mmCIF file with all atom_site columns, C-alpha atoms in Angstrom:
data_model
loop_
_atom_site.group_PDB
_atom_site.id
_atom_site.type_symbol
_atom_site.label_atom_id
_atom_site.label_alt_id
_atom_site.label_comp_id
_atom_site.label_asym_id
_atom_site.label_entity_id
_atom_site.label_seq_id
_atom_site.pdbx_PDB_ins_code
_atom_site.Cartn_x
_atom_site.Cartn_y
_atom_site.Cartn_z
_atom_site.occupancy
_atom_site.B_iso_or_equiv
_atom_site.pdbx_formal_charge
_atom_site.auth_seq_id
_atom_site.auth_comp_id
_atom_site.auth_asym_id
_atom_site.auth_atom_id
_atom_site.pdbx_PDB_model_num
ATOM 1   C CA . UNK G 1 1   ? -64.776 7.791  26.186 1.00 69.00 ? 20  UNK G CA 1
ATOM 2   C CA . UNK G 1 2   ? -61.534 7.011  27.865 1.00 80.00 ? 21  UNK G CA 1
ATOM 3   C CA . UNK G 1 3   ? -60.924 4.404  30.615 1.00 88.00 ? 22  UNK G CA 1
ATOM 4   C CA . UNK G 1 4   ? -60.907 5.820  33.960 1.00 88.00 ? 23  UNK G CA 1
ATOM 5   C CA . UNK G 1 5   ? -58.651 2.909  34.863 1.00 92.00 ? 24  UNK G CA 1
ATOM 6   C CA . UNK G 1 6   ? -56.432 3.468  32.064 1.00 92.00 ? 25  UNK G CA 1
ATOM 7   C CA . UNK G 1 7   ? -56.186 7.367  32.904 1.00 92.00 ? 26  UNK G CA 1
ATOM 8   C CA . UNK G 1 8   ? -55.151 6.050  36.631 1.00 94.00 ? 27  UNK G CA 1
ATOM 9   C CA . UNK G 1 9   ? -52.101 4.450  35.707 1.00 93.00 ? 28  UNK G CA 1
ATOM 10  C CA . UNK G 1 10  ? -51.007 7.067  33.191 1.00 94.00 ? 29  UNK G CA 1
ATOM 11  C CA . UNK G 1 11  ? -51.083 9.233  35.523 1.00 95.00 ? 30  UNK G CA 1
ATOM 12  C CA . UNK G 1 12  ? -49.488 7.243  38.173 1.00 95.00 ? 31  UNK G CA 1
ATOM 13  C CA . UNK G 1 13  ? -46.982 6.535  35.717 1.00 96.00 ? 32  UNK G CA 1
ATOM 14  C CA . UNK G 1 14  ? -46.314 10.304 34.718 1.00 96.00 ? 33  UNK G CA 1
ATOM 15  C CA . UNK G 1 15  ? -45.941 11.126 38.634 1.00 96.00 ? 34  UNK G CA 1
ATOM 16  C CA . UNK G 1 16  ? -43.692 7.643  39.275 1.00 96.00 ? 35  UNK G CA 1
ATOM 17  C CA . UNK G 1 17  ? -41.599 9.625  36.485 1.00 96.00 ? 36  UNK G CA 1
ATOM 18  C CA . UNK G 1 18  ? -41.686 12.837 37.755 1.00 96.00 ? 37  UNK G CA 1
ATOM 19  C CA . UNK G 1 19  ? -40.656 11.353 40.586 1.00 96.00 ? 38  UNK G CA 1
ATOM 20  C CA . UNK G 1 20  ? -37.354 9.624  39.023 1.00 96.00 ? 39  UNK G CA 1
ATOM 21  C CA . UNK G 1 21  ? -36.478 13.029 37.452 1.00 96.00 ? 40  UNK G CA 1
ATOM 22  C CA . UNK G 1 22  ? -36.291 14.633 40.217 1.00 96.00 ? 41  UNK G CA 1
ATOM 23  C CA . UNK G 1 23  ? -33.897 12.285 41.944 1.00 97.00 ? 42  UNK G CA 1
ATOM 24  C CA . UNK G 1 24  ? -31.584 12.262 38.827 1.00 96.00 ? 43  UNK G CA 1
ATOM 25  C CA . UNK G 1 25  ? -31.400 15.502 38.934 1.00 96.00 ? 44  UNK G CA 1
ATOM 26  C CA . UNK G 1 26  ? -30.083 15.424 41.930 1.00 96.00 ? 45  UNK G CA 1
ATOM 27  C CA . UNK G 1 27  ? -28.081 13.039 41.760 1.00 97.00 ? 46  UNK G CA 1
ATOM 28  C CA . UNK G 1 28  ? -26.651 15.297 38.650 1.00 96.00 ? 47  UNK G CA 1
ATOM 29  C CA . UNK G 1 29  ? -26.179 18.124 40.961 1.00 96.00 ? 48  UNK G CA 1
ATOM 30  C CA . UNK G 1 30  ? -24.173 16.401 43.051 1.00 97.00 ? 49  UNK G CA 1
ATOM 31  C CA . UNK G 1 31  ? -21.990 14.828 40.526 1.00 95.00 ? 50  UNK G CA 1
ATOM 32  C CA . UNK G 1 32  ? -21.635 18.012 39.549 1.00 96.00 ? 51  UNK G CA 1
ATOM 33  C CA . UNK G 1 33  ? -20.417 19.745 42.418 1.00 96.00 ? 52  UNK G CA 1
ATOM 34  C CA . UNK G 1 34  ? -18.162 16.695 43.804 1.00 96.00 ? 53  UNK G CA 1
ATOM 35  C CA . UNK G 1 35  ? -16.481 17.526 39.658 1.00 96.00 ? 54  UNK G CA 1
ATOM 36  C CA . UNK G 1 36  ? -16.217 20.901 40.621 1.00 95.00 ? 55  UNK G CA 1
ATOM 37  C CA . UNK G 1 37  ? -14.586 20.310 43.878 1.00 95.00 ? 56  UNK G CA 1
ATOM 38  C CA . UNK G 1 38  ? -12.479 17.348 42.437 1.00 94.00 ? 57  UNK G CA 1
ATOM 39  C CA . UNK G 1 39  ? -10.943 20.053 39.827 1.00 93.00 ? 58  UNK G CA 1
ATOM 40  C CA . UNK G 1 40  ? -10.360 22.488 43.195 1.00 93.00 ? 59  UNK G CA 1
ATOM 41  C CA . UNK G 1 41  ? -8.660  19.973 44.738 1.00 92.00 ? 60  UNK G CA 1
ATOM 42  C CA . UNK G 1 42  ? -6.505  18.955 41.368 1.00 93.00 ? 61  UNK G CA 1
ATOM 43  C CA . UNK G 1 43  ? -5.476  22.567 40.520 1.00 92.00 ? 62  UNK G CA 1
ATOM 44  C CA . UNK G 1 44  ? -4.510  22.753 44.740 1.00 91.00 ? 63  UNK G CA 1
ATOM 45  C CA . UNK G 1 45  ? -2.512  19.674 44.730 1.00 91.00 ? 64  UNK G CA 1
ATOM 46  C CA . UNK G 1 46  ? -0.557  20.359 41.777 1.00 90.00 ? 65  UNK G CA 1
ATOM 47  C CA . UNK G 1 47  ? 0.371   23.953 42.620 1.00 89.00 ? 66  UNK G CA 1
ATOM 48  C CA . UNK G 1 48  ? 1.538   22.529 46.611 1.00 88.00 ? 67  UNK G CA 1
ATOM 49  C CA . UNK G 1 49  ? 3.310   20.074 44.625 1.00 86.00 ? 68  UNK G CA 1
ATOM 50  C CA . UNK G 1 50  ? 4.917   22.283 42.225 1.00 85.00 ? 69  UNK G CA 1
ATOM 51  C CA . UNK G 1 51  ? 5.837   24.668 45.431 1.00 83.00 ? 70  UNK G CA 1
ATOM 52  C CA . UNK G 1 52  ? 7.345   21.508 47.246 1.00 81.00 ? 71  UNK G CA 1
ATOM 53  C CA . UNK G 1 53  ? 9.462   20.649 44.281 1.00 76.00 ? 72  UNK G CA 1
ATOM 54  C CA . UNK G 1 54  ? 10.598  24.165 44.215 1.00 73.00 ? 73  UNK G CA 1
ATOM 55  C CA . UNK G 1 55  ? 11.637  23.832 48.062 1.00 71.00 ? 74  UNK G CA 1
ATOM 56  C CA . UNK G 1 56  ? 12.997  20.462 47.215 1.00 64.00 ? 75  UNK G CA 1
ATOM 57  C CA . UNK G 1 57  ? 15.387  22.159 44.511 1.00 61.00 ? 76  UNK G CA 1
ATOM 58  C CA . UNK G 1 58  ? 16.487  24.546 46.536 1.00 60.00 ? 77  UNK G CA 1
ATOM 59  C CA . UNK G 1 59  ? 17.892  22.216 49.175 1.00 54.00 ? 78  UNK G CA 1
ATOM 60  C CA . UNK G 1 60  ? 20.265  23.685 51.933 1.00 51.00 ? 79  UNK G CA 1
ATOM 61  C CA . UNK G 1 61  ? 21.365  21.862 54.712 1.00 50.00 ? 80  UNK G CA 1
ATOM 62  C CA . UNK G 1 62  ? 19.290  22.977 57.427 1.00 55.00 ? 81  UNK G CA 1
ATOM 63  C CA . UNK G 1 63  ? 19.807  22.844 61.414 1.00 58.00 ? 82  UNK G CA 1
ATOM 64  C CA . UNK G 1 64  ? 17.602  20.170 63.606 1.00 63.00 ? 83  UNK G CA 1
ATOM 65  C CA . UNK G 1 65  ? 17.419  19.692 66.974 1.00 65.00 ? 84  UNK G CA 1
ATOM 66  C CA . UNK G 1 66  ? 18.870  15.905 68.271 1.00 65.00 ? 85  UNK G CA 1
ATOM 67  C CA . UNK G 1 67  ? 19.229  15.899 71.840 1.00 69.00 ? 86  UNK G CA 1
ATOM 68  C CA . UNK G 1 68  ? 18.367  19.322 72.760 1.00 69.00 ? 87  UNK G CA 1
ATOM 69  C CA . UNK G 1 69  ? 21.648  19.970 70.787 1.00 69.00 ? 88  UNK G CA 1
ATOM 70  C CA . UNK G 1 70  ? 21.553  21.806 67.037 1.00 63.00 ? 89  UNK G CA 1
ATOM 71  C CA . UNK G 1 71  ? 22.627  19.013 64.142 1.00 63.00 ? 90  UNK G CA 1
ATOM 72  C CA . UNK G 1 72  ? 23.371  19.638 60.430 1.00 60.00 ? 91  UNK G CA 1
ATOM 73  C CA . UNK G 1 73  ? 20.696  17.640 59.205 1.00 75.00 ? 92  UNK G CA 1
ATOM 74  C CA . UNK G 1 74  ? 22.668  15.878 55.444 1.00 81.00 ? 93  UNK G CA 1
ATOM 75  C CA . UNK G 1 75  ? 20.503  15.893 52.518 1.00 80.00 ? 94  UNK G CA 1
ATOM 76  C CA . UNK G 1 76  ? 19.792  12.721 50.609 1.00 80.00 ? 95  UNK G CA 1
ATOM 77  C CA . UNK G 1 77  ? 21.716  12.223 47.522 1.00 82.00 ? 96  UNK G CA 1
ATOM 78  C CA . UNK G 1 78  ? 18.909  13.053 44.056 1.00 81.00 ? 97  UNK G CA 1
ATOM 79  C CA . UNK G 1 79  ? 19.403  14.482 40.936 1.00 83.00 ? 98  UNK G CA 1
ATOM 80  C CA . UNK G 1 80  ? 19.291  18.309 41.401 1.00 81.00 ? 99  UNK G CA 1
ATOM 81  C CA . UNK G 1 81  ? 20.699  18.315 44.908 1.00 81.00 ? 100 UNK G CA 1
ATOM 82  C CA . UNK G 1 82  ? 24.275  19.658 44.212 1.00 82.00 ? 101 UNK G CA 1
ATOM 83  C CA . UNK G 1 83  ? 27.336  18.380 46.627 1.00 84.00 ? 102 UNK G CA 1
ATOM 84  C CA . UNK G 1 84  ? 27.432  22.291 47.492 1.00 84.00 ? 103 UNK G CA 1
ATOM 85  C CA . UNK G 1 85  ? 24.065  21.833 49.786 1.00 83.00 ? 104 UNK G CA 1
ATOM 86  C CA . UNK G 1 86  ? 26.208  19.914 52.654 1.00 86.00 ? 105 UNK G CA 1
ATOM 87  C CA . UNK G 1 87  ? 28.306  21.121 55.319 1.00 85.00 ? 106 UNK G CA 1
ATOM 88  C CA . UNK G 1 88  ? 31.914  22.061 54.269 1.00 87.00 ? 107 UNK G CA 1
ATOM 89  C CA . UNK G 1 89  ? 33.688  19.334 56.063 1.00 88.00 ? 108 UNK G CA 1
ATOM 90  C CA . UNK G 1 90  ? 30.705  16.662 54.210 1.00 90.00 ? 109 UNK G CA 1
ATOM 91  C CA . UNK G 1 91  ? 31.968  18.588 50.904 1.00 90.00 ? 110 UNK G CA 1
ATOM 92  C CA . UNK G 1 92  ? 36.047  17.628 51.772 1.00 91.00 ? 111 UNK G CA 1
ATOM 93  C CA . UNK G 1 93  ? 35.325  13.874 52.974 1.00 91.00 ? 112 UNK G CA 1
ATOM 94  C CA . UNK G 1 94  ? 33.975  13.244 49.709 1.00 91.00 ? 113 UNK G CA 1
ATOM 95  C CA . UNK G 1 95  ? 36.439  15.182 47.848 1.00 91.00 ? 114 UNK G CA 1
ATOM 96  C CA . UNK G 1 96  ? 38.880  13.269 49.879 1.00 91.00 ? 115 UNK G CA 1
ATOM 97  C CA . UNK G 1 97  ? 37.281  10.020 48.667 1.00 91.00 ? 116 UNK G CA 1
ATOM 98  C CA . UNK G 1 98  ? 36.736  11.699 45.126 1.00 90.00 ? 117 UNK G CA 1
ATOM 99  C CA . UNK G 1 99  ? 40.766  12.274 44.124 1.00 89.00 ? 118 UNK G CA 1
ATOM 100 C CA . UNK G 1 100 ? 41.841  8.389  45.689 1.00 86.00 ? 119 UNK G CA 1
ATOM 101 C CA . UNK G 1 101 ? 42.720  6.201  42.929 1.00 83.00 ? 120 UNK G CA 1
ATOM 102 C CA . UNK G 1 102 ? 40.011  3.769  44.218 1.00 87.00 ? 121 UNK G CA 1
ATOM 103 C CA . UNK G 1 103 ? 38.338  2.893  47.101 1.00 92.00 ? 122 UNK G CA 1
ATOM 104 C CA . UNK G 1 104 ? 39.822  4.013  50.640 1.00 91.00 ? 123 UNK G CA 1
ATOM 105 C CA . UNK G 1 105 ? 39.333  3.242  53.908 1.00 91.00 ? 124 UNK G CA 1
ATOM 106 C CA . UNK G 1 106 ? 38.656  5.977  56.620 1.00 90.00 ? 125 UNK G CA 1
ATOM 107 C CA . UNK G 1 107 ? 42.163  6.148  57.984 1.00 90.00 ? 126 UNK G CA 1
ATOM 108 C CA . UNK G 1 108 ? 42.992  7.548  54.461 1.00 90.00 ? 127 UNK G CA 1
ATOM 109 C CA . UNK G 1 109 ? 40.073  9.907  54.197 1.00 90.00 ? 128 UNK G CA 1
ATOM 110 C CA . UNK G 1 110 ? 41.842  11.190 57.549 1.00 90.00 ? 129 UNK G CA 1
ATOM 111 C CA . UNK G 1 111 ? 45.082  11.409 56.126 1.00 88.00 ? 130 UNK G CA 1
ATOM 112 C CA . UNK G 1 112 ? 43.680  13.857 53.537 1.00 89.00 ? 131 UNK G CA 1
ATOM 113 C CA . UNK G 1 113 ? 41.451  15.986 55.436 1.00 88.00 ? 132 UNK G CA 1
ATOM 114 C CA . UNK G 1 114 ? 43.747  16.706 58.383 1.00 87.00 ? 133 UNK G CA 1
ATOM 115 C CA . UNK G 1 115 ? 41.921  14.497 60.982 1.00 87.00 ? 134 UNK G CA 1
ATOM 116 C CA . UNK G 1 116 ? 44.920  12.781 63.458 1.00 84.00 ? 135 UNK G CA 1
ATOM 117 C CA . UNK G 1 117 ? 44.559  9.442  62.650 1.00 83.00 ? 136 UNK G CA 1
ATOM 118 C CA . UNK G 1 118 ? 47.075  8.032  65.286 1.00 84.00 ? 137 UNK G CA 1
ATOM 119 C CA . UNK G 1 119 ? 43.928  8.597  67.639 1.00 84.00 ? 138 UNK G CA 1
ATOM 120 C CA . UNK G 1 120 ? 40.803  6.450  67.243 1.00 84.00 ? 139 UNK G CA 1
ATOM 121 C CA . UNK G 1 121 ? 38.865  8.726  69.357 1.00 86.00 ? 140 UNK G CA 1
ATOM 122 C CA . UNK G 1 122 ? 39.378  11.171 66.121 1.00 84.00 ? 141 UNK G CA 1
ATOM 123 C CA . UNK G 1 123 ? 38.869  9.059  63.805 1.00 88.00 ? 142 UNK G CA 1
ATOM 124 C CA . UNK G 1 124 ? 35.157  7.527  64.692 1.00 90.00 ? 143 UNK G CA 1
ATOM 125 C CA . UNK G 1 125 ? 33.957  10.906 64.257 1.00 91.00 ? 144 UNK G CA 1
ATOM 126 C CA . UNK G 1 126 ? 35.075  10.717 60.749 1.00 90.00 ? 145 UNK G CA 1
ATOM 127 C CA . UNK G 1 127 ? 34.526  7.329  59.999 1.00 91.00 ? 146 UNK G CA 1
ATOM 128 C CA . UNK G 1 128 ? 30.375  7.897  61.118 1.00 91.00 ? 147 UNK G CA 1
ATOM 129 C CA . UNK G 1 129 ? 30.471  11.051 58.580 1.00 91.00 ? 148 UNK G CA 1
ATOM 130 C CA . UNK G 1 130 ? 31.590  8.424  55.822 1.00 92.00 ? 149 UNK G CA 1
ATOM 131 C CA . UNK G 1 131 ? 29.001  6.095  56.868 1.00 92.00 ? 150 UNK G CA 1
ATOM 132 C CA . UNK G 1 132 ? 26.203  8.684  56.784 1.00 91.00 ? 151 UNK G CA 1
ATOM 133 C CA . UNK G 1 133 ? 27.324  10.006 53.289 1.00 91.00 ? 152 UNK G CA 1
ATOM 134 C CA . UNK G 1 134 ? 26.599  6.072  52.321 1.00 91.00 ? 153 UNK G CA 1
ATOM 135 C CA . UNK G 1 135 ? 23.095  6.494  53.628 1.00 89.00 ? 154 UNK G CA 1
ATOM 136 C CA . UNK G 1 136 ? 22.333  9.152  52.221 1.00 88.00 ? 155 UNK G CA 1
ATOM 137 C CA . UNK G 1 137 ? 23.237  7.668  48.670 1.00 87.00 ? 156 UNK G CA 1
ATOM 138 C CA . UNK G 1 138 ? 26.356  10.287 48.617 1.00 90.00 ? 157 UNK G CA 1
ATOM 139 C CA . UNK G 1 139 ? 29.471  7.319  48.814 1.00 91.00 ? 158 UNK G CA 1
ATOM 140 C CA . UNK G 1 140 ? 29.190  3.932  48.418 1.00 91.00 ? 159 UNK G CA 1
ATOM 141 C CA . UNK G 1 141 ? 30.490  1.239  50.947 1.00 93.00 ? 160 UNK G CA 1
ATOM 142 C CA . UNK G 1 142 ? 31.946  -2.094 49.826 1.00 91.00 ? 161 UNK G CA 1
ATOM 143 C CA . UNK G 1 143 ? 31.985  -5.157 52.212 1.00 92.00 ? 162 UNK G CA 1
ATOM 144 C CA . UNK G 1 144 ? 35.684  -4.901 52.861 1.00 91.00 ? 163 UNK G CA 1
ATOM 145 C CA . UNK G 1 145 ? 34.864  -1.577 54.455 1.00 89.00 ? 164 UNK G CA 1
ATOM 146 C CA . UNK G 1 146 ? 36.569  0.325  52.065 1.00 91.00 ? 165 UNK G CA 1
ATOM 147 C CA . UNK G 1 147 ? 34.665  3.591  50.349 1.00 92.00 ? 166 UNK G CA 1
ATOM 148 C CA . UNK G 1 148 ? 34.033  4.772  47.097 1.00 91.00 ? 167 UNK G CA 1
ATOM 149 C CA . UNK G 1 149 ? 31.831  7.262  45.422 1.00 86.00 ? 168 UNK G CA 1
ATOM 150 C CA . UNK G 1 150 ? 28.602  6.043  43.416 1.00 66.00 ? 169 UNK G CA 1
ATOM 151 C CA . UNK G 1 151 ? 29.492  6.139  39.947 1.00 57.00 ? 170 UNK G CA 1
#
């Protein structure tokens, strides 16, 4: 004859159990669907990022608004961003700065690209294109104030 006792705590056992199953499985299902919606978000986040290197590549100087006014917004300086994505007068400064036997200062850059140099006024224009060409890793500015190109 079996223990009733005994019987009792098998069977509280087997229900304590059946108990703990169901809880892992549903903690399974949800690990499963947070996988499945982790390998969503994956294949999502590489194809935006494959689409924003794509826009990245194709680079073009694009117009902004500063002021209320329209701006030529200059590109930062990366591999794959040709010289031919700025403006055309960007594209002669740094010619300009390109064919100098060494660095120049921005009275010279002037000279070269037909700016009137005997007039500051002209000239500051000029000489805050050279200094945005240096931020945007294009030239390269040495502490005498003199510029060069990166390599």
């Amino acid at each position: 004859m079996l223990d009733p006792e005994l019987l009792e705590r098998i069977t509280a056992r087997r229900a304590e159990l059946d108990e703990l199953e169901e809880q892992l499985a549903r903690q399974l299902a949800q690990v499963r669907t947070e996988r499945d919606e982790l390998a969503v978000a994956e294949r999502v986040l590489e194809r935006v990022s494959g689409e924003i290197a794509d826009a990245r590549a194709s680079v073009a100087p694009s117009p902004g608004q500063v002021g209320g006014q329209a701006v030529m917004l200059i590109p930062h300086h990366a591999p794959g961003v040709a010289e031919t994505t700025l403006p055309p007068d960007y594209q002669r400064i740094i010619a300009a700065v390109r064919q100098a036997a060494g660095p120049v200062m921005a009275r010279e850059v002037g000279e070269v690209v037909g700016v009137d140099v005997s007039v500051k006024a002209k000239l500051e224009p000029l000489r805050s294109k050279l200094v945005r060409l240096v931020d945007r890793g294009w030239l390269r500015k040495l502490p005498d104030g003199r510029f060069t190109t990166r390599l």
